[in-house]
Coordinates of C-alpha atoms in Angstrom, one line a residue:
M1 CA 86.0 80.9 82.1
A2 CA 89.7 81.3 82.6
R3 CA 90.9 81.9 86.4
I4 CA 93.7 84.7 85.9
L5 CA 96.0 85.5 89.0
I6 CA 97.2 88.5 89.4
T7 CA 100.1 89.8 91.3
S8 CA 101.5 93.3 91.6
A9 CA 105.3 93.9 93.3
L10 CA 104.4 95.2 96.7
P11 CA 104.8 98.5 97.6
Y12 CA 107.6 99.2 99.9
I13 CA 106.1 100.8 103.5
N14 CA 108.4 103.1 104.3
G15 CA 106.4 106.5 102.6
I16 CA 103.9 107.2 100.3
K17 CA 105.4 105.8 96.6
H18 CA 105.0 108.4 93.5
L19 CA 103.8 108.1 90.2
G20 CA 106.7 106.2 89.1
N21 CA 105.9 103.5 91.2
L22 CA 102.5 103.3 90.5
V23 CA 102.9 102.6 86.6
G24 CA 105.5 100.6 86.9
S25 CA 103.6 97.5 88.7
Q26 CA 99.8 98.4 90.9
L27 CA 98.7 100.3 87.6
P28 CA 98.7 98.1 84.6
A29 CA 98.5 95.0 86.5
D30 CA 94.9 96.5 88.0
L31 CA 93.6 97.7 84.4
Y32 CA 94.9 93.5 82.8
A33 CA 92.4 92.2 86.1
R34 CA 89.4 95.0 85.5
Y35 CA 89.9 94.0 82.2
M36 CA 89.9 90.6 82.4
R37 CA 86.7 90.9 85.3
A38 CA 85.1 92.4 82.0
R39 CA 85.2 89.6 79.8
G40 CA 84.1 87.4 82.2
H41 CA 87.3 85.6 83.6
E42 CA 87.6 85.0 87.3
V43 CA 90.4 87.0 88.9
M44 CA 92.1 86.7 91.5
F45 CA 94.4 90.1 91.9
I46 CA 97.0 89.9 94.9
C47 CA 98.9 92.7 96.5
A48 CA 100.2 93.7 99.5
T49 CA 102.8 96.1 101.8
D50 CA 106.5 94.8 101.8
E51 CA 106.8 95.4 105.8
H52 CA 110.0 94.5 106.4
G53 CA 113.9 94.9 106.4
T54 CA 116.0 98.6 107.4
P55 CA 114.6 100.7 105.2
A56 CA 110.8 100.2 107.7
E57 CA 112.7 100.6 111.0
I58 CA 114.3 103.4 109.6
A59 CA 111.4 104.9 108.3
A60 CA 109.4 104.6 112.2
Q61 CA 112.8 106.0 113.8
K62 CA 112.6 108.8 112.2
A63 CA 108.6 109.3 112.7
G64 CA 109.0 108.8 116.0
K65 CA 107.0 105.3 116.6
P66 CA 107.8 101.4 117.3
V67 CA 108.3 99.6 113.9
A68 CA 104.9 98.0 114.3
E69 CA 102.6 101.2 114.5
Y70 CA 104.1 102.5 111.8
C71 CA 103.8 100.1 109.1
A72 CA 100.0 99.8 110.6
E73 CA 99.8 103.1 110.5
M74 CA 101.1 103.0 106.7
H75 CA 99.4 100.0 105.5
A76 CA 96.2 101.8 106.0
V77 CA 97.6 104.7 104.5
Q78 CA 98.7 103.5 101.2
A79 CA 95.3 101.2 100.7
D80 CA 93.6 104.0 101.4
L81 CA 95.5 106.0 98.0
A82 CA 95.1 102.7 96.2
A83 CA 91.4 102.8 97.0
G84 CA 91.6 106.9 95.4
F85 CA 93.0 106.0 92.6
R86 CA 90.7 102.2 92.7
L87 CA 93.1 99.9 92.4
S88 CA 90.7 97.0 92.5
F89 CA 92.9 94.7 94.5
D90 CA 90.8 91.2 95.6
H91 CA 93.2 91.4 98.5
F92 CA 95.8 94.4 99.6
G93 CA 97.5 92.5 102.6
R94 CA 100.8 92.6 104.7
S95 CA 104.1 90.8 104.3
S96 CA 104.8 90.8 108.4
S97 CA 101.2 88.8 107.9
P98 CA 100.8 85.5 110.2
Q99 CA 100.4 83.9 107.4
N100 CA 103.8 85.2 105.7
H101 CA 105.2 84.2 108.9
A102 CA 104.3 80.2 108.6
L103 CA 104.8 80.3 104.9
T104 CA 107.8 82.1 104.7
Q105 CA 109.3 79.4 107.6
H106 CA 107.4 76.0 106.2
L107 CA 109.1 77.3 103.0
A108 CA 112.6 77.7 104.2
G109 CA 112.4 74.4 106.1
R110 CA 111.6 72.9 103.1
L111 CA 114.4 73.8 101.3
N112 CA 116.1 73.5 104.0
A113 CA 115.3 69.7 103.5
A114 CA 116.3 69.3 100.3
G115 CA 119.7 70.5 100.7
L116 CA 119.0 73.8 99.1
V117 CA 119.9 76.5 102.7
S118 CA 123.5 76.6 104.0
E119 CA 125.3 78.1 106.8
V120 CA 127.8 80.4 105.5
S121 CA 129.8 82.6 107.9
E122 CA 131.1 85.7 106.5
K123 CA 132.6 89.9 106.6
Q124 CA 129.9 92.1 107.1
V125 CA 129.7 95.9 107.0
Y126 CA 129.2 96.9 111.5
S127 CA 128.9 100.7 110.7
N128 CA 130.4 102.0 114.1
A129 CA 128.4 105.3 113.8
D130 CA 125.4 103.8 113.7
G131 CA 125.8 100.8 115.9
R132 CA 124.8 98.0 113.7
F133 CA 125.2 95.9 111.3
L134 CA 124.5 97.0 107.8
P135 CA 122.2 95.2 105.3
D136 CA 124.0 95.6 101.4
R137 CA 120.9 98.2 100.6
Y138 CA 122.4 100.2 103.6
I139 CA 125.3 100.5 102.2
E140 CA 126.0 103.0 99.4
G141 CA 128.7 104.0 97.2
T142 CA 130.3 104.2 93.9
C143 CA 129.5 101.8 91.2
P144 CA 132.9 99.4 90.2
N145 CA 130.7 98.9 87.0
C146 CA 128.8 102.2 85.7
G147 CA 130.6 104.6 88.2
Y148 CA 126.9 105.7 89.5
D149 CA 127.4 107.0 92.8
R150 CA 124.3 105.7 94.4
A151 CA 124.8 102.0 93.8
R152 CA 123.5 100.1 96.7
G153 CA 125.7 97.1 98.0
D154 CA 122.5 95.0 97.2
Q155 CA 122.7 96.2 93.6
C156 CA 123.1 99.2 91.5
E157 CA 120.2 100.9 90.9
N158 CA 121.2 102.3 87.5
C159 CA 123.2 99.4 85.5
T160 CA 121.1 96.2 87.7
K161 CA 124.6 94.8 88.3
Q162 CA 124.3 92.1 91.5
L163 CA 127.1 93.9 93.9
D164 CA 128.3 93.1 97.0
P165 CA 129.2 95.8 99.5
T166 CA 132.6 95.5 99.4
D167 CA 132.2 96.3 95.6
L168 CA 131.8 99.3 96.3
I169 CA 134.1 101.9 95.5
D170 CA 134.2 104.8 98.7
P171 CA 131.5 102.6 100.6
R172 CA 129.2 105.0 103.0
S173 CA 125.9 104.1 105.9
A174 CA 123.5 105.4 104.4
I175 CA 121.7 105.7 107.2
S176 CA 124.6 108.7 108.6
G177 CA 126.7 109.5 105.5
S178 CA 128.8 108.4 108.1
T179 CA 132.7 106.3 106.2
D180 CA 133.8 104.8 109.8
L181 CA 133.3 101.5 108.9
E182 CA 134.3 97.8 109.6
V183 CA 134.1 94.4 108.1
R184 CA 132.5 91.7 111.4
E185 CA 132.3 88.6 111.0
T186 CA 128.7 86.8 111.1
K187 CA 126.8 83.6 109.9
H188 CA 124.2 83.7 107.6
L189 CA 121.8 81.3 106.0
F190 CA 121.7 81.5 101.8
L191 CA 120.0 79.5 99.2
R192 CA 122.4 77.9 97.5
Q193 CA 120.7 79.1 94.3
R194 CA 123.9 77.8 92.2
E195 CA 122.5 74.4 92.4
M196 CA 119.9 75.6 90.5
R197 CA 121.3 77.9 87.7
D198 CA 120.7 75.3 84.7
Q199 CA 116.9 74.4 86.2
L200 CA 116.3 77.9 86.0
R201 CA 117.2 78.5 82.7
D202 CA 116.0 75.6 81.5
W203 CA 112.9 76.9 82.9
I204 CA 113.1 80.6 81.5
K205 CA 114.6 79.7 78.3
S206 CA 110.5 78.0 78.3
K207 CA 108.9 81.0 78.3
K208 CA 108.8 81.9 74.6
D209 CA 106.1 84.9 74.7
W210 CA 107.6 87.0 77.8
P211 CA 108.9 90.3 76.8
I212 CA 112.5 90.9 76.2
L213 CA 113.2 93.5 78.8
T214 CA 112.2 90.6 81.5
T215 CA 114.1 87.5 80.3
S216 CA 117.3 90.1 79.3
I217 CA 117.8 90.5 82.7
A218 CA 117.1 86.9 83.7
L219 CA 119.8 86.0 81.7
K220 CA 122.2 88.7 82.6
W221 CA 121.8 87.7 85.8
L222 CA 122.2 84.6 85.4
D223 CA 125.5 83.8 83.2
D224 CA 127.2 87.7 83.5
G225 CA 130.4 87.0 85.0
D226 CA 130.6 84.3 88.0
G227 CA 126.7 83.9 87.0
L228 CA 124.6 82.9 89.0
Q229 CA 125.1 83.5 93.1
D230 CA 124.1 81.9 96.1
R231 CA 121.8 84.3 97.5
G232 CA 121.6 85.7 101.2
I233 CA 118.0 85.2 103.0
T234 CA 118.4 85.9 106.7
R235 CA 119.9 89.2 108.6
D236 CA 120.9 90.5 111.4
L237 CA 117.6 92.4 112.2
D238 CA 115.1 93.5 115.4
W239 CA 111.7 93.7 112.7
G240 CA 110.9 90.5 110.5
I241 CA 110.3 87.3 110.4
P242 CA 112.3 85.0 112.9
V243 CA 114.4 82.9 111.2
R244 CA 112.7 78.7 111.9
D245 CA 113.2 75.8 110.5
G246 CA 110.3 75.5 109.6
D247 CA 108.2 74.6 113.5
K248 CA 111.3 73.7 114.8
D249 CA 114.2 76.0 116.2
W250 CA 117.4 77.1 113.9
P251 CA 120.2 77.0 115.9
G252 CA 122.5 79.0 115.5
M253 CA 120.1 81.8 113.8
E254 CA 119.0 82.9 117.2
G255 CA 118.0 86.3 116.5
K256 CA 117.9 86.7 113.0
V257 CA 115.3 87.3 110.5
F258 CA 114.6 86.3 107.2
Y259 CA 116.3 88.7 104.5
V260 CA 113.2 90.8 103.1
W261 CA 113.4 89.5 99.9
F262 CA 113.4 86.1 100.2
D263 CA 109.2 86.6 102.8
A264 CA 108.5 89.6 99.9
P265 CA 107.1 87.6 96.9
I266 CA 106.1 84.7 99.5
E267 CA 103.7 87.0 100.7
Y268 CA 101.9 87.1 97.3
I269 CA 100.8 83.5 98.4
A270 CA 99.9 84.5 102.1
A271 CA 98.2 87.5 100.7
T272 CA 95.8 84.7 99.6
A273 CA 95.7 83.2 102.1
E274 CA 94.9 86.5 104.4
W275 CA 92.0 86.8 101.4
A276 CA 90.7 83.3 102.4
E277 CA 90.4 84.2 106.6
A278 CA 88.6 87.7 105.7
Q279 CA 86.1 85.8 103.4
G280 CA 85.7 82.9 106.7
K281 CA 86.8 80.5 104.5
G282 CA 89.4 77.1 104.4
D283 CA 92.9 77.0 103.1
E284 CA 91.5 75.5 100.0
A285 CA 89.9 78.5 98.5
W286 CA 93.6 80.4 98.6
Q287 CA 95.1 76.7 97.7
R288 CA 93.3 76.4 94.6
W289 CA 95.4 79.0 93.5
W290 CA 98.9 78.6 94.9
R291 CA 99.2 74.6 94.6
T292 CA 98.6 73.2 91.2
D293 CA 97.4 69.5 93.2
K294 CA 94.4 71.0 94.8
G295 CA 92.8 72.8 91.5
A296 CA 95.8 75.0 90.5
D297 CA 96.6 73.6 87.8
D298 CA 94.1 75.6 85.3
V299 CA 95.2 79.3 86.8
R300 CA 97.5 81.4 84.7
Y301 CA 99.4 83.3 86.9
V302 CA 100.6 87.0 85.6
E303 CA 103.1 88.9 87.2
F304 CA 103.9 92.7 87.4
M305 CA 106.9 94.6 88.4
G306 CA 109.5 97.1 88.2
K307 CA 112.4 96.2 86.1
D308 CA 114.8 96.6 88.9
N309 CA 112.5 93.4 91.0
V310 CA 113.0 90.9 87.8
P311 CA 115.6 89.2 89.3
F312 CA 114.2 88.1 92.3
H313 CA 111.0 87.3 90.1
T314 CA 112.7 85.4 87.6
L315 CA 115.5 83.7 90.0
S316 CA 115.7 83.6 93.8
F317 CA 111.1 83.8 94.2
P318 CA 110.8 80.1 90.9
A319 CA 114.4 79.1 92.8
T320 CA 112.1 79.3 96.5
M321 CA 109.0 77.3 94.7
I322 CA 110.7 74.7 92.7
G323 CA 113.0 74.0 95.5
A324 CA 110.7 73.6 98.4
N325 CA 109.3 70.4 96.0
F326 CA 112.1 68.4 95.4
D327 CA 110.4 65.0 96.4
G328 CA 107.4 65.9 94.5
T329 CA 104.5 67.1 98.1
E330 CA 104.6 70.6 97.5
P331 CA 104.0 71.4 93.9
W332 CA 103.7 75.2 94.2
K333 CA 102.5 77.8 90.9
M334 CA 105.2 79.3 88.8
V335 CA 104.5 82.1 87.1
D336 CA 103.5 82.0 83.4
Y337 CA 104.2 85.6 82.6
I338 CA 106.3 88.4 83.9
K339 CA 105.0 91.9 82.8
S340 CA 108.4 94.5 83.6
F341 CA 108.6 97.8 83.1
N342 CA 111.1 100.6 82.8
Y343 CA 111.6 103.8 84.8
L344 CA 109.0 106.6 84.7
N345 CA 110.7 110.0 84.9
Y346 CA 110.3 113.1 85.8
D347 CA 110.8 116.9 84.3
G348 CA 114.0 116.0 83.5
G349 CA 115.5 114.1 86.1
Q350 CA 114.3 110.9 88.0
F351 CA 111.2 110.1 90.5
S352 CA 112.8 109.2 93.7
T353 CA 111.3 108.4 97.1
S354 CA 114.4 108.4 99.1
Q355 CA 115.1 112.0 97.6
G356 CA 111.4 113.1 97.7
R357 CA 111.4 114.2 93.9
G358 CA 108.4 114.0 91.7
V359 CA 104.1 113.9 91.8
F360 CA 103.0 111.4 95.4
M361 CA 100.2 109.5 94.9
D362 CA 99.0 111.6 97.7
Q363 CA 99.6 114.6 95.6
A364 CA 97.8 113.5 92.9
L365 CA 95.2 113.1 93.9
S366 CA 94.4 116.0 95.7
I367 CA 95.0 118.2 92.5
L368 CA 92.8 115.8 90.3
P369 CA 90.5 112.8 90.5
A370 CA 92.5 109.3 89.7
D371 CA 91.3 109.2 86.0
Y372 CA 93.5 112.2 84.5
W373 CA 96.6 109.7 86.4
R374 CA 94.8 107.0 85.1
W375 CA 94.8 107.9 81.1
W376 CA 97.5 109.6 81.0
L377 CA 99.8 106.7 83.3
L378 CA 99.1 104.2 81.2
S379 CA 98.6 105.4 77.7
H380 CA 102.6 106.6 78.7
A381 CA 103.3 103.1 79.8
P382 CA 107.6 103.0 79.9
E383 CA 107.5 99.6 78.5
S384 CA 109.8 99.6 76.2
S385 CA 112.0 102.2 77.1
D386 CA 112.3 104.6 79.8
S387 CA 109.5 107.8 79.5
E388 CA 109.3 110.7 80.9
F389 CA 106.5 112.5 82.5
T390 CA 106.5 116.5 82.0
W391 CA 103.2 118.6 82.9
E392 CA 103.6 120.2 79.1
N393 CA 102.4 116.3 77.7
F394 CA 100.0 115.4 80.4
Q395 CA 98.4 118.8 79.9
A396 CA 97.6 118.3 76.6
S397 CA 96.9 114.4 76.7
V398 CA 94.6 115.5 79.1
N399 CA 92.5 117.5 77.4
K400 CA 93.0 116.6 73.8
D401 CA 92.7 112.9 74.5
L402 CA 89.9 113.3 77.7
A403 CA 88.5 116.8 77.3
D404 CA 88.4 116.9 73.4
V405 CA 87.9 113.3 72.2
L406 CA 85.9 111.4 74.8
G407 CA 83.8 114.3 77.1
N408 CA 83.2 116.4 74.7
L409 CA 81.2 113.6 72.8
V410 CA 79.2 112.5 75.6
S411 CA 77.9 116.2 76.1
R412 CA 77.5 117.3 72.7
V413 CA 75.0 114.2 72.1
T414 CA 73.8 114.4 75.4
K415 CA 73.0 117.7 75.7
F416 CA 71.5 117.9 72.1
C417 CA 69.3 114.9 72.5
R418 CA 68.0 117.1 75.4
S419 CA 67.4 120.3 73.5
K420 CA 65.8 118.1 70.1
F421 CA 64.2 114.9 71.8
G422 CA 64.3 115.2 75.4
E423 CA 65.8 113.5 78.0
Q424 CA 65.5 109.6 76.6
L425 CA 66.6 107.8 73.2
P426 CA 64.2 109.2 70.6
E427 CA 62.2 106.9 68.7
G428 CA 61.8 106.5 64.7
G429 CA 64.2 105.8 61.8
T430 CA 66.3 103.2 60.6
Y431 CA 70.4 103.0 60.2
G432 CA 71.9 103.3 56.6
P433 CA 75.1 102.7 55.3
R434 CA 76.6 105.0 57.0
E435 CA 75.9 103.7 60.3
E436 CA 76.9 99.8 59.0
K437 CA 80.1 100.9 57.8
L438 CA 80.6 103.0 61.5
I439 CA 79.8 99.2 63.2
A440 CA 81.8 97.6 61.2
D441 CA 85.1 99.5 61.5
L442 CA 83.9 99.7 66.0
S443 CA 84.0 95.6 65.7
A444 CA 87.7 95.6 64.3
R445 CA 87.9 97.9 66.0
L446 CA 87.3 96.6 69.3
K447 CA 88.8 93.1 69.0
A448 CA 92.5 94.9 68.0
F449 CA 91.7 97.0 72.0
E450 CA 90.8 92.9 72.8
T451 CA 94.5 91.9 71.0
Q452 CA 97.0 94.2 73.0
M453 CA 95.1 94.4 76.0
E454 CA 95.3 89.9 76.3
A455 CA 98.9 91.2 75.1
M456 CA 99.1 93.3 77.4
E457 CA 100.5 96.5 75.6
V458 CA 99.3 98.6 77.6
R459 CA 100.0 101.8 75.4
K460 CA 99.0 100.3 72.3
S461 CA 95.7 99.6 74.6
A462 CA 95.9 102.4 75.3
A463 CA 96.7 103.8 71.7
E464 CA 93.4 101.5 70.4
L465 CA 90.9 102.5 72.8
R466 CA 91.6 106.3 71.6
G467 CA 90.6 105.2 67.8
F468 CA 87.6 103.1 69.4
W469 CA 86.6 106.7 70.6
V470 CA 87.7 108.4 66.8
L471 CA 85.5 106.6 65.5
G472 CA 82.5 107.8 67.2
N473 CA 83.7 111.8 67.1
E474 CA 84.0 110.6 62.9
Y475 CA 80.8 109.3 62.6
L476 CA 78.8 112.6 64.3
Q477 CA 81.0 115.1 62.7
E478 CA 80.0 112.7 59.1
A479 CA 76.3 112.6 60.2
A480 CA 74.7 115.9 61.9
P481 CA 72.6 114.8 63.2
W482 CA 72.1 118.5 64.4
S483 CA 72.1 119.9 60.4
T484 CA 69.9 115.9 59.7
F485 CA 67.2 117.8 62.3
K486 CA 66.6 120.3 60.2
T487 CA 65.5 118.1 57.1
D488 CA 64.5 114.7 58.9
P489 CA 64.2 114.8 62.0
E490 CA 63.6 110.4 62.1
A491 CA 67.6 110.5 60.4
A492 CA 68.1 112.6 63.1
A493 CA 66.2 110.2 66.2
A494 CA 68.4 107.1 64.4
Q495 CA 71.5 109.1 64.9
V496 CA 71.1 109.7 67.7
R497 CA 69.9 106.9 69.0
L498 CA 72.8 105.4 67.8
A499 CA 75.1 108.0 69.2
L500 CA 73.6 107.3 72.8
N501 CA 74.1 103.6 72.9
L502 CA 77.6 104.0 71.7
I503 CA 78.3 105.7 74.5
R504 CA 77.6 102.5 76.4
V505 CA 80.0 101.3 75.3
Y506 CA 82.6 103.3 75.3
A507 CA 81.6 103.5 79.1
V508 CA 82.5 99.6 78.7
V509 CA 85.2 99.4 76.9
S510 CA 87.1 102.3 78.2
Q511 CA 86.2 100.9 81.8
P512 CA 89.7 99.5 82.4
F513 CA 91.6 102.6 82.3
I514 CA 88.8 105.8 83.8
P515 CA 86.9 104.0 86.3
D516 CA 84.9 106.6 87.6
A517 CA 83.9 108.5 84.2
S518 CA 82.3 105.0 82.9
R519 CA 80.9 104.6 86.4
A520 CA 79.3 108.2 86.1
I521 CA 78.3 107.3 81.9
M522 CA 76.5 104.6 83.4
E523 CA 74.5 106.2 85.9
A524 CA 73.8 109.4 83.7
L525 CA 72.5 106.5 81.3
G526 CA 70.7 105.2 84.0
C527 CA 72.3 100.9 82.8
D528 CA 73.7 98.8 84.9
D529 CA 74.7 96.4 82.0
W530 CA 78.4 95.8 81.8
S531 CA 78.0 93.5 79.5
W532 CA 81.1 92.9 77.1
P533 CA 79.6 94.1 73.8
A534 CA 81.3 90.5 71.7
D535 CA 78.4 91.6 69.0
M536 CA 78.9 94.9 68.5
G537 CA 75.1 95.6 65.8
A538 CA 73.8 93.8 69.2
A539 CA 75.2 96.6 71.6
L540 CA 74.8 99.8 70.0
A541 CA 70.8 98.3 70.2
A542 CA 70.8 97.7 73.9
L543 CA 69.1 101.2 75.7
P544 CA 66.3 101.0 73.3
A545 CA 63.7 104.0 72.5
G546 CA 62.2 105.7 75.6
H547 CA 64.9 105.2 78.0
A548 CA 65.4 107.6 80.1
F549 CA 69.2 108.9 80.9
T550 CA 70.0 112.4 81.8
T551 CA 73.3 114.5 80.7
P552 CA 76.0 114.5 82.9
E553 CA 78.6 116.5 84.7
V554 CA 81.6 117.4 82.3
L555 CA 83.4 114.6 82.6
F556 CA 86.5 115.7 81.9
A557 CA 87.5 119.9 82.4
K558 CA 90.6 120.8 80.8
I559 CA 93.9 121.7 82.0
S560 CA 94.7 125.7 81.9
D561 CA 97.8 126.6 81.3
E562 CA 97.8 129.0 84.3
Q563 CA 96.9 125.7 86.6
R564 CA 99.5 123.5 84.4
E565 CA 102.4 127.1 85.8
D566 CA 101.3 126.1 88.9
W567 CA 101.1 122.7 89.5
Q568 CA 105.3 122.6 87.8
N569 CA 106.6 125.2 90.2
R570 CA 104.6 123.7 93.0
F571 CA 106.7 120.4 92.4
A572 CA 109.8 121.4 91.4
G573 CA 111.5 121.0 94.2
T574 CA 111.9 118.2 96.9
R575 CA 108.8 116.4 99.3
A576 CA 109.5 118.4 102.7

């Protein structure tokens, strides 16, 4: 049994996330967590809401609520939606937690003791119209690198180039749109990442198995132009973690908070501490996942995120972890694998939270159950390149894969058995060459599925799973128990008994992708044996003759053209 630590990029607090956010981190992380649990491994799957920074303040202001109250309400909303999509977090925390306050301040103090924090007087953009300093991401303009006209002052989301606000062409406030901006002097703390550039490069290059997308973005930030730059870790804001040097005041930093991008990844650790507290456990319970001197040396740590989050998880967060262990007394667990994703686009454009474009998590669940969305999103995950959601493709995939291939098989077998043998697995008959070939084919296909799942190749895993389902359909077509029954009822009984056991195997193996449908199948079969089919022959005999079952409701209803057209029109505009 291995120990697997899994983190998903934290969803931001300022609203409900769209399907592009979901497939870019949380959903594939859940797929991997469910699979690893199904294989018997010890899993810790952690996520949280990312609650600090200007966007939270502005969203609260628009909602007419104090920011702390707004964040608490939105955390509850996001937790509820995560549950609706069956995201199986061990803990879904909050970056505003006391644990994250304490740990962020502690790590900042360690970095300061290591000489990796510098105090810099810098010029920062002040908006006269808004009456406040503007954090980099709340200044918009045209990217000098690619010409994208909605680049932010910290990074262009189109070309991922790291920027300073002064780099932007025609800058404006993203809050008010005002161009009445001026530069004022203020002091901030910077993480001296440049000092660690060679160390970070050696670490990244040692990860031979990382996706090309992950390493290419990391190395681009390390080496493009002037290379890796020191990074500001404080901001002039009201809402956030107060700047402290461990448990001491930090002179000159009064009234400032840590930059959201500094504290957000630290919340992975803090959320595990939140989990331990919620379980009534001591510090050793979370430290065994995060401190290699306290039990985490045998942990495999995997992160899931969209490509825009890669620079911070390959450079800034690792710099924090490495730097905090400057004297060898705090060996933090470093990430072993970063699974990054490109963007999912929407019907000829981009999903956008700020513009309300696309289908959002609450809207999706209001029209169809979670499994429909889980299957399409995972089977079309934007791994090697950006992918696109279209309603036509969604309809075709649901109808063909879920309704015709899997759902139809379950329905045909259970209904046929009920009509000819009653609602129990029939006795009689033996397996012949056709059944032995099916067992061999299923074993080979399952091995291929396992290989892709362990490699976190999401789309390829979905393709292997669909192929696994198809084998059952091909067997039914060839064996045709409804025809066999007319001349040899015992042979038909053996075929049906095998097929009903195969349905149980499908439920077990498909559970990481479509947990609700898998549970419905197992309930209909009256079975709670979720053991993985390591021996296919034995797995296909797990339910004995005489075992009672019920015929399940339709697993997956087909999407009609009228429904598709209605949804296409309904989601053509922007979210209110």
